Short mmCIF file of C-alpha atoms and ligand atoms in Angstrom, two decimals:
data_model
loop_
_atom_site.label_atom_id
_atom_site.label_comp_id
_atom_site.label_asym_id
_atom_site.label_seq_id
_atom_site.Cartn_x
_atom_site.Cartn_y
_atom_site.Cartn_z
CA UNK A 108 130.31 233.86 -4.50
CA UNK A 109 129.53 237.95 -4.50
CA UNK A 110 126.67 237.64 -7.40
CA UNK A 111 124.26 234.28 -5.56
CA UNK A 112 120.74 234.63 -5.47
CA UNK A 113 118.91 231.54 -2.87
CA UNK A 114 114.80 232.20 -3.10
CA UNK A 115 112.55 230.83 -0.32
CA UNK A 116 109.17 230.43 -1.08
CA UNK A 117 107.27 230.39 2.85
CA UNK A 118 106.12 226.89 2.68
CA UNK A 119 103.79 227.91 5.74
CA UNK A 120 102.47 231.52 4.48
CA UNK A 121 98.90 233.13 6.30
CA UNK A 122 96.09 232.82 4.09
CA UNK A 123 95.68 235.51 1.66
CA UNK A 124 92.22 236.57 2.88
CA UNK A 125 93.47 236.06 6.68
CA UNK A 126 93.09 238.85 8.39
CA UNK A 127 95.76 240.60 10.28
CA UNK A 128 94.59 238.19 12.80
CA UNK A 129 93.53 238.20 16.60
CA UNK A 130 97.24 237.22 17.80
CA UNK A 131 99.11 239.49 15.90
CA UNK A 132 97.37 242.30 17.38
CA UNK A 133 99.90 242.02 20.61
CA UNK A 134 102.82 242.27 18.47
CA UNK A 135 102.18 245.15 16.92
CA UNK A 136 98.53 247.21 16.57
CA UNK A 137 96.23 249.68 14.58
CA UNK A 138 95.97 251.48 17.89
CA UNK A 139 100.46 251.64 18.58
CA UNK A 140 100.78 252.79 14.96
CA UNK A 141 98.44 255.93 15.00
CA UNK A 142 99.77 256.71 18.20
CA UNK A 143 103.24 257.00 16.86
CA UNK A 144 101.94 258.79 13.86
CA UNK A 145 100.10 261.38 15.77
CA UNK A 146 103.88 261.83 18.01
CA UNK A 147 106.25 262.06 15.39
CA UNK A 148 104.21 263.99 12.61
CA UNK A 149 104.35 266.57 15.52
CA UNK A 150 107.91 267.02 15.77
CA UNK A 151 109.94 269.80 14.43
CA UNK A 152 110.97 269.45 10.84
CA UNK A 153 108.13 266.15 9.97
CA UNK A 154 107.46 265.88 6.13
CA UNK A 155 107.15 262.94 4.29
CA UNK A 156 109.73 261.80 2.50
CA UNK A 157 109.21 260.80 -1.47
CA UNK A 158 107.78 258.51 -3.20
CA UNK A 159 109.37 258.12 -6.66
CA UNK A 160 108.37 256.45 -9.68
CA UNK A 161 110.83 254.81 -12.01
CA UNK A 162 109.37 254.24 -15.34
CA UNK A 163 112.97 253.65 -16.92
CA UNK A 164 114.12 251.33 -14.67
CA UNK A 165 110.35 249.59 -14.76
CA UNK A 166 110.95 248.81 -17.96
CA UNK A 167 114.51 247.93 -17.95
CA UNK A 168 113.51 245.46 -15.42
CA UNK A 169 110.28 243.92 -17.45
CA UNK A 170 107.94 244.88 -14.69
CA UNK A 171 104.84 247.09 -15.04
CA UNK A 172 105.61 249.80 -12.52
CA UNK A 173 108.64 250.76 -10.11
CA UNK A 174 107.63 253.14 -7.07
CA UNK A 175 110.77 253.77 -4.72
CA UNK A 176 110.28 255.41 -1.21
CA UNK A 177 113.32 257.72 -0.53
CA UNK A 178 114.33 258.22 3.30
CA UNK A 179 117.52 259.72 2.49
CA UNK A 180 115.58 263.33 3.41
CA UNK A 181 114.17 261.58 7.01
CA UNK A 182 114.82 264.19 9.50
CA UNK A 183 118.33 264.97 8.25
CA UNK A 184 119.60 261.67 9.29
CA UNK A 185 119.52 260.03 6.17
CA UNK A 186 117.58 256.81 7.05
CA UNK A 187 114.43 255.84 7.80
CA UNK A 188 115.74 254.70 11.40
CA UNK A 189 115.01 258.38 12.52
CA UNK A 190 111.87 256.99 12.93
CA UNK A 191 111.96 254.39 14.87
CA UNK A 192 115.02 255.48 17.83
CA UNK A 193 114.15 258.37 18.57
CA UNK A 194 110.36 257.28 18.92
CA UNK A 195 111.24 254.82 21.46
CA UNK A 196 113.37 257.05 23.77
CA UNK A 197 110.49 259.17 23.80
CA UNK A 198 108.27 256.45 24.96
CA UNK A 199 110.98 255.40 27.28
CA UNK A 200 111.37 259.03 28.89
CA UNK A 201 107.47 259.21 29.40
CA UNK A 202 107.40 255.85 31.19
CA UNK A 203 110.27 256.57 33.51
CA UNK A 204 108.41 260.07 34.37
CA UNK A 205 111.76 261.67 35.74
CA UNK A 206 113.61 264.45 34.54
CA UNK A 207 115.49 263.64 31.06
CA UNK A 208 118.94 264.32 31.98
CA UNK A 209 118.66 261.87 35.14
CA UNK A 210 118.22 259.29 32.32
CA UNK A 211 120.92 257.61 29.97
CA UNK A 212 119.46 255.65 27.18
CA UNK A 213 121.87 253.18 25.14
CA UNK A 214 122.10 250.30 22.36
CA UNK A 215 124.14 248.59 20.11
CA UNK A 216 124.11 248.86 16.15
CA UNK A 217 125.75 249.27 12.96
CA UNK A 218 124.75 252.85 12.29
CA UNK A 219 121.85 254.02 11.48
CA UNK A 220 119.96 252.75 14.76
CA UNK A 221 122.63 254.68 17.15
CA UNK A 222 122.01 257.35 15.15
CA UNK A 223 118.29 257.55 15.38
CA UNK A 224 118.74 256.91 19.35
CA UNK A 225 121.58 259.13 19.56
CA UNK A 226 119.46 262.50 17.88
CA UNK A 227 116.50 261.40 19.82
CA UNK A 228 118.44 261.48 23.03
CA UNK A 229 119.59 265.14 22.39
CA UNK A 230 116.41 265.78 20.79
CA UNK A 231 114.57 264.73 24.32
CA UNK A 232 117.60 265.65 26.77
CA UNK A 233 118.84 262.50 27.78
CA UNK A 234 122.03 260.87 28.07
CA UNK A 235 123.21 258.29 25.41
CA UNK A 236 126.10 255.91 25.37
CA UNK A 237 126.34 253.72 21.91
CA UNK A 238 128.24 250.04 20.88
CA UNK A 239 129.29 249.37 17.42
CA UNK A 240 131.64 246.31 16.86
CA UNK A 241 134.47 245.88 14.95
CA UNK A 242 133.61 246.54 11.52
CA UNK A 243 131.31 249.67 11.60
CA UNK A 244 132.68 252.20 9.37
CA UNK A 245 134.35 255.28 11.34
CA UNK A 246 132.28 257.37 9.55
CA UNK A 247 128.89 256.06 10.57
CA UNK A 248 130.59 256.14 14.53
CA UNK A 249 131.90 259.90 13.74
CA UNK A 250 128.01 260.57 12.35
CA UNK A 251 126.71 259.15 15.90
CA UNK A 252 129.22 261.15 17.87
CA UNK A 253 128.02 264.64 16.29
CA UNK A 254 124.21 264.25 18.26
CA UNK A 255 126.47 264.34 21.37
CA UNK A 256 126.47 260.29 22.07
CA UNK A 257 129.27 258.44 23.83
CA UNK A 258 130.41 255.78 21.37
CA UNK A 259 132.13 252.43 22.28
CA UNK A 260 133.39 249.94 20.05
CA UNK A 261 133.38 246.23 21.15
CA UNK A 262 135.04 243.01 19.73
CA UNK A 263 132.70 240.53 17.74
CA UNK A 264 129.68 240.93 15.64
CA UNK A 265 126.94 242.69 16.01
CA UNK A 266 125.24 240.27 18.28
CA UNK A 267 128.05 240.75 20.29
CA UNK A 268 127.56 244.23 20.81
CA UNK A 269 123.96 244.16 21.47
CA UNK A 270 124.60 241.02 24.10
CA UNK A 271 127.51 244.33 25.70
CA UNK A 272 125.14 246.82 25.73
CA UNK A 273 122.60 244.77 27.86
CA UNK A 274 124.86 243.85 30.03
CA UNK A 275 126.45 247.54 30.77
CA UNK A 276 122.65 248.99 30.70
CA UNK A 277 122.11 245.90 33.77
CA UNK A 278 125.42 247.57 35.42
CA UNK A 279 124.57 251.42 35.18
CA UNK A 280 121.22 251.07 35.46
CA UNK A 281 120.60 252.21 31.71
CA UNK A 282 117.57 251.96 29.11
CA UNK A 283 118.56 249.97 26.53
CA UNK A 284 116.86 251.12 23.23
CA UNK A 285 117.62 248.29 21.31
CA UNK A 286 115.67 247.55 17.20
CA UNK A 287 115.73 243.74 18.19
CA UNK A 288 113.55 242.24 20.49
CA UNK A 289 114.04 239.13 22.47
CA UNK A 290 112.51 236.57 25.20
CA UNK A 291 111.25 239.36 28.08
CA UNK A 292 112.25 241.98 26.19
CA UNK A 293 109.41 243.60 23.81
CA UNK A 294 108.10 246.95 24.60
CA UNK A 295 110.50 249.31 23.45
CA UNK A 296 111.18 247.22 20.03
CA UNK A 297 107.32 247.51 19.50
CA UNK A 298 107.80 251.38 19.98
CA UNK A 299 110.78 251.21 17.51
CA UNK A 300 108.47 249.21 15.00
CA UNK A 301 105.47 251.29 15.50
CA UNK A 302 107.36 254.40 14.69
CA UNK A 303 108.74 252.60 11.47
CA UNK A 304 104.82 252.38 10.83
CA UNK A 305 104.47 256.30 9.91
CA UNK A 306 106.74 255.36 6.36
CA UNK A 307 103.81 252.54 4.98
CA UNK A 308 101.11 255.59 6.09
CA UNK A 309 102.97 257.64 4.25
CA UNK A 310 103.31 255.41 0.84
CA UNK A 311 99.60 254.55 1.52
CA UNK A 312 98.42 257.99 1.00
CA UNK A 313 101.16 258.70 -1.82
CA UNK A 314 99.88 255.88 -4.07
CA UNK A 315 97.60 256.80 -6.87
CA UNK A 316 94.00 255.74 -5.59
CA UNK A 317 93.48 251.87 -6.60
CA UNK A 318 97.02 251.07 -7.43
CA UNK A 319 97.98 248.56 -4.51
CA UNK A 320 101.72 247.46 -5.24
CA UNK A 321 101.58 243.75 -6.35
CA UNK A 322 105.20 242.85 -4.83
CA UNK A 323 106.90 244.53 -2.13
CA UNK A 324 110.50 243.76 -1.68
CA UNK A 325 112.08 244.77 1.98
CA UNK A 326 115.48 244.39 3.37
CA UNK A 327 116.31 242.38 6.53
CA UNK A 328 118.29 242.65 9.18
CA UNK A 329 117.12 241.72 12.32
CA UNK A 330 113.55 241.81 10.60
CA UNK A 331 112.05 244.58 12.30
CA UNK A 332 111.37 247.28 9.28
CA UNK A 333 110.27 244.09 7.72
CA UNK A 334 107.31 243.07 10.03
CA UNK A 335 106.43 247.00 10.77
CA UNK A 336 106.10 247.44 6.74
CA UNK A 337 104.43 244.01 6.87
CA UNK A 338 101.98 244.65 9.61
CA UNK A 339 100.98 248.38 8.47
CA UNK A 340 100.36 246.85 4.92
CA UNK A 341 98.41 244.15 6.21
CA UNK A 342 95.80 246.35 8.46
CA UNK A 343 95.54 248.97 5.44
CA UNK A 344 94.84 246.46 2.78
CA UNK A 345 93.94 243.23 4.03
CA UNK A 346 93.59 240.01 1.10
CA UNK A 347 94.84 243.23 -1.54
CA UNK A 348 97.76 243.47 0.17
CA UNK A 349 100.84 243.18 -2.13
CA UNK A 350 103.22 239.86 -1.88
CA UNK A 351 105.90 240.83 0.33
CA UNK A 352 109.87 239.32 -0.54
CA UNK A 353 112.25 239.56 2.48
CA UNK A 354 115.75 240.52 1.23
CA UNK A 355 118.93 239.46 2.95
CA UNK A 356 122.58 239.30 1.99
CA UNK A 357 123.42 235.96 1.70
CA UNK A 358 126.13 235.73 4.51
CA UNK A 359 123.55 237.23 6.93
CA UNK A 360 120.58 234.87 5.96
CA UNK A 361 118.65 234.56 9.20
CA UNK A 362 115.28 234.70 8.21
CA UNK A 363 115.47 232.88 4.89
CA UNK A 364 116.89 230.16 6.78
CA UNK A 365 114.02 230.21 9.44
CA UNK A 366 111.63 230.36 7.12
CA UNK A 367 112.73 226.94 5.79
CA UNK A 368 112.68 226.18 8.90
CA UNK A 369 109.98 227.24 10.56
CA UNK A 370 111.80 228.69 13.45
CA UNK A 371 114.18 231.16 13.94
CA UNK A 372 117.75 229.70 12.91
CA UNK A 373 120.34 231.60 13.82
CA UNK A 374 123.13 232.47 10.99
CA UNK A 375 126.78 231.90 12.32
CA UNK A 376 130.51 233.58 11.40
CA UNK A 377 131.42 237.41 10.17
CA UNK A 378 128.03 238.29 8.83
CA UNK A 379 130.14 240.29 6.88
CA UNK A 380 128.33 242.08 3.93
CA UNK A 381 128.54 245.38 1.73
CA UNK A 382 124.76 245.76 3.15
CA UNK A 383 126.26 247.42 6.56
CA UNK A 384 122.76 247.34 7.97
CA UNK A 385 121.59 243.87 7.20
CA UNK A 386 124.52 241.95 9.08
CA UNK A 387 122.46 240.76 11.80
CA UNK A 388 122.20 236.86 12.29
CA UNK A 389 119.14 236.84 14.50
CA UNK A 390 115.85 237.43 13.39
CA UNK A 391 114.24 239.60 16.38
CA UNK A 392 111.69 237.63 17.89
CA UNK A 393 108.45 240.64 17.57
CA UNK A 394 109.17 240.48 13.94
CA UNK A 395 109.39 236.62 13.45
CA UNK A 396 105.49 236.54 14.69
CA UNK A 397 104.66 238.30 12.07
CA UNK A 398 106.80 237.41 9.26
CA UNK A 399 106.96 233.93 9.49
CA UNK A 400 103.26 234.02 8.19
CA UNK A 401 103.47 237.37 6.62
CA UNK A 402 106.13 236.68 4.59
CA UNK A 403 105.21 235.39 1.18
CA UNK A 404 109.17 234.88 0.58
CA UNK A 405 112.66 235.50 0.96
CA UNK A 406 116.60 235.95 -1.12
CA UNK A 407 119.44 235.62 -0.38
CA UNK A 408 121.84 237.86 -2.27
CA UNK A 409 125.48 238.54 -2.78
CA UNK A 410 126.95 241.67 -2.36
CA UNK A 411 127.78 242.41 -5.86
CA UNK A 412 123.76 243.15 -6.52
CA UNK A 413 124.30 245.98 -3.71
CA UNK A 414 126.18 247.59 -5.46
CA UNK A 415 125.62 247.08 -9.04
CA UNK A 416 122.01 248.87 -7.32
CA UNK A 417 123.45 251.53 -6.04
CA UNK A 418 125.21 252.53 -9.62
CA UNK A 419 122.03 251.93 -11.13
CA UNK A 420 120.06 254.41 -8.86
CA UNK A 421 122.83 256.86 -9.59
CA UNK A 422 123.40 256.47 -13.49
CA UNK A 423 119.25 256.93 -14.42
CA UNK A 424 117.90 255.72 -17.71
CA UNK A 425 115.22 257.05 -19.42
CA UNK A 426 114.30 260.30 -17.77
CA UNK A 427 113.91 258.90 -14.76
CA UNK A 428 115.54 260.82 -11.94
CA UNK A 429 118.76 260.05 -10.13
CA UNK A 430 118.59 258.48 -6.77
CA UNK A 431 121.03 258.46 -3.78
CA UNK A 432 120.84 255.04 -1.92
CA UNK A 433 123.53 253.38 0.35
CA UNK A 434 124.25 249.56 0.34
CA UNK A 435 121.57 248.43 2.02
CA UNK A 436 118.98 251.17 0.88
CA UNK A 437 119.38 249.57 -2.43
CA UNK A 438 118.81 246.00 -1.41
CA UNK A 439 115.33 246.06 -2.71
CA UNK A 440 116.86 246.52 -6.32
CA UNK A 441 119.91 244.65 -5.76
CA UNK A 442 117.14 241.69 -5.28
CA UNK A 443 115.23 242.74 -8.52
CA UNK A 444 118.59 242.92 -10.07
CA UNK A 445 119.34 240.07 -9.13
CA UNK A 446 115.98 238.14 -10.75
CA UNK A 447 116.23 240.10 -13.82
CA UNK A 448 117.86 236.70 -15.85
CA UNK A 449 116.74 233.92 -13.70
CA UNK A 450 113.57 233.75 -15.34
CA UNK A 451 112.30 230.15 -13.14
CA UNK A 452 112.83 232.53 -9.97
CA UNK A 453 110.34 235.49 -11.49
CA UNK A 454 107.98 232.74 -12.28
CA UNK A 455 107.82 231.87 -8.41
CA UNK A 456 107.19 235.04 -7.32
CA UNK A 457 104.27 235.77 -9.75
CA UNK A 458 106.96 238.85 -11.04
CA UNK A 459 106.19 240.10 -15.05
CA UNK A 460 104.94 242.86 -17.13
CA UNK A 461 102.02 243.56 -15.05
CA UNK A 462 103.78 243.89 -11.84
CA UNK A 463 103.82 247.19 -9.76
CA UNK A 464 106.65 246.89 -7.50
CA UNK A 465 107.04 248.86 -4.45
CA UNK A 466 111.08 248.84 -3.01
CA UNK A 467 111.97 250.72 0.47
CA UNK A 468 114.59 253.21 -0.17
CA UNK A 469 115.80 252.62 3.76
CA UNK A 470 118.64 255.28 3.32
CA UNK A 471 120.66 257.98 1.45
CA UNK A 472 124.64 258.03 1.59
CA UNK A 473 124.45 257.05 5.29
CA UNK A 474 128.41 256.79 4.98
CA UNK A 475 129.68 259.39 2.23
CA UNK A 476 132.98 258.30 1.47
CA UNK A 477 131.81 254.26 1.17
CA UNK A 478 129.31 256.04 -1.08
CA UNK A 479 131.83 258.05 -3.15
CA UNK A 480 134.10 254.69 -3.55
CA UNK A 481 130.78 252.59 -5.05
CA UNK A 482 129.55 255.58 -7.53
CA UNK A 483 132.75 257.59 -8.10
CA UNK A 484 130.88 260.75 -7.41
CA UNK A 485 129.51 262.00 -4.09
CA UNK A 486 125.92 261.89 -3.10
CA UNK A 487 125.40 266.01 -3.88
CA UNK A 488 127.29 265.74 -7.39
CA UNK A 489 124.53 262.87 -7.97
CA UNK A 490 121.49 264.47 -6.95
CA UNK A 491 122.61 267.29 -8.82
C1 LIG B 53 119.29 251.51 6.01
C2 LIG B 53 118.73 250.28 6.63
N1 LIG B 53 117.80 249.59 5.96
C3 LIG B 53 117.27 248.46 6.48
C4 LIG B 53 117.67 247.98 7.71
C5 LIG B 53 117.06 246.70 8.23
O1 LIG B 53 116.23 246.92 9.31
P1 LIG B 53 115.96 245.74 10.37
O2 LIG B 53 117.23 245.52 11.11
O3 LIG B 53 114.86 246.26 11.18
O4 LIG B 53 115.60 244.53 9.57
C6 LIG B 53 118.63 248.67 8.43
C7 LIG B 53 119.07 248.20 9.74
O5 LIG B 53 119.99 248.70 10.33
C8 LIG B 53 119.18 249.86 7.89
O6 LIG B 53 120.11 250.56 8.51
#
């Protein structure tokens, strides 16, 4: 069913006045996000991207306050994945100490993390060779292509591809730059997740002096914008910070399934979802350390909240202004959508009038014409 909702409370959540903690420090630190800030703020173009407020829609929804971070504008790549890519090939190329073009850099993904490696790769000088699987739009491919990126498709999922790019990076003697993280495998995804870091900074000094969200709700796929949002929350506002609800669609459930758990359980079959960049079926293993305490809870939800959020962000009510958001850059309202009747579900997640909810607008029309088929309209007629 296309309209479910499944909430997971984390039965096994840190302590709210636990501090960031001496383990998690090795996972991601203080000291790896201001050094990412300090790089990318520095590069040609940096400005940080909005931070809108919805009243409207606040009240539409029953909550107190609606504040919705729009990456659309990120470096002209229409996601907030230019953040994290690029950062890491730069980090790569400064390792490796050699001349740029010597190097070839490469990963798998369902868009917007080619994309992000792929401009960073020209944006550095490097070489960059890309695998999407089957079901990645041609337009999100064609979008890679254009920063001068080899792109491959590959049979499978996702997983798939990521398990091919590995094993061609092992062949060529390539750098894989991959979002996900797994056993012997953790530097550069730390780099990607650090550079993720700069959009929390960013909402931290755009927020009204005092007014700490309450509820933060963050899309999923392999977990890593998660646990960066998570993290960078967690060292700026300690026991204030605001309860953070994971979002997943609910045929890619990974990490609301391992947080029943209490391990990561992988989810199985087509992973197919609306939410292009949430169809990942293993939770990466950096951002499991931090979530699976970090996370106060996580949905499940069917595809038809994607897009019912995507109209709503382009159809505003009440003055408030209209809003370009993909599938998955809408998954934080597709989730709030999705609560709006199931009043038992609110009442688990503390969510009323007195709420101030923060959502992570992750991207913009990352794919026009899947964009133009949801609304009707294309991105530019929206925005006006
Ligand atoms: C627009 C957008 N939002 C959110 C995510 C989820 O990020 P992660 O895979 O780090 O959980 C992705 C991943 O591709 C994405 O493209």
């Amino acid at each position: 069913m296309s309209s479910e909702i499944r909430l997971v409370v984390n039965p096994r959540p840190a302590a709210r006045d636990a501090g960031y903690g001496a383990a998690r420090p090795a996972v991601l630190s203080a000291a790896g996000f201001a050094a990412a800030e300090r790089e990318i703020t520095g590069w040609p173009d940096y400005r940080a991207t909005p931070l809108v407020s919805l009243p409207g829609l606040a009240r539409a929804l029953g909550v107190a306050s609606l504040a919705y971070k729009d990456e659309r504008g990120r470096f002209g790549l229409k996601s907030f994945k230019a953040l994290g890519g690029a950062y890491a090939v730069r980090r790569v190329l400064e390792r490796e100490g050699r001349p740029a073009r010597a190097v070839t850099v490469t990963c798998a993904t369902d868009g917007n993390h080619g994309r992000s490696v792929a401009w960073g790769a020209r944006l550095f000088g490097c070489n960059c060779v890309i695998f999407i699987h089957e079901t990645v739009s041609e337009g999100r491919a064609e979008a890679i292509r254009r920063y001068g990126a080899d792109v491959v498709r590959v049979r499978g999922n996702y997983d798939d591809a990521v398990r091919h790019a590995a094993a061609e990076a092992a062949r060529n003697g390539w750098f894989v730059v991959s979002d996900t993280s797994y056993e012997g495998y953790r530097d550069v995804p730390a780099d990607v997740m650090h550079g993720y870091g700069v959009m929390a900074s960013e909402i931290v000094r755009q927020l009204p002096a005092g007014e700490v969200p309450t509820h933060v709700f963050v899309q999923v796929g392999v977990g890593a914008l998660a646990a960066a949002i998570c993290a960078r929350f967690w060292l700026a506002w300690g026991p204030k910070r605001p309860r953070f609800v994971a979002v997943e669609p609910a045929r890619a459930d990974c990490l609301v399934r391992s947080l029943e758990a209490g391990r990561p359980v992988v989810a199985h079959g087509d992973l197919e979802t609306v939410m292009a960049g949430l169809a990942c079926g293993e939770v990466s293993e950096l951002a499991w350390e931090v979530l699976r305490e970090g996370a106060d809870a996580a949905l499940a939800i069917g595809d038809d909240w994607a897009i019912a959020a995507v109209r709503a962000l382009a159809a505003p009510r009440d003055g408030d202004p209209a809003i370009v958001a993909g599938e998955t850059g809408g998954a934080g309202l597709a989730a709030l959508l999705a609560l709006a009747e199931r009043a038992e579900l609110r009442a688990r997640l503390g969510l009323n009038g007195s709420s101030r909810v923060l959502l992570l607008g992750s991207e913009g029309d990352t794919d026009p014409e899947i964009y133009r088929r949801i609304v009707g309209r294309s991105a530019e007629e929206v925005a006006g």
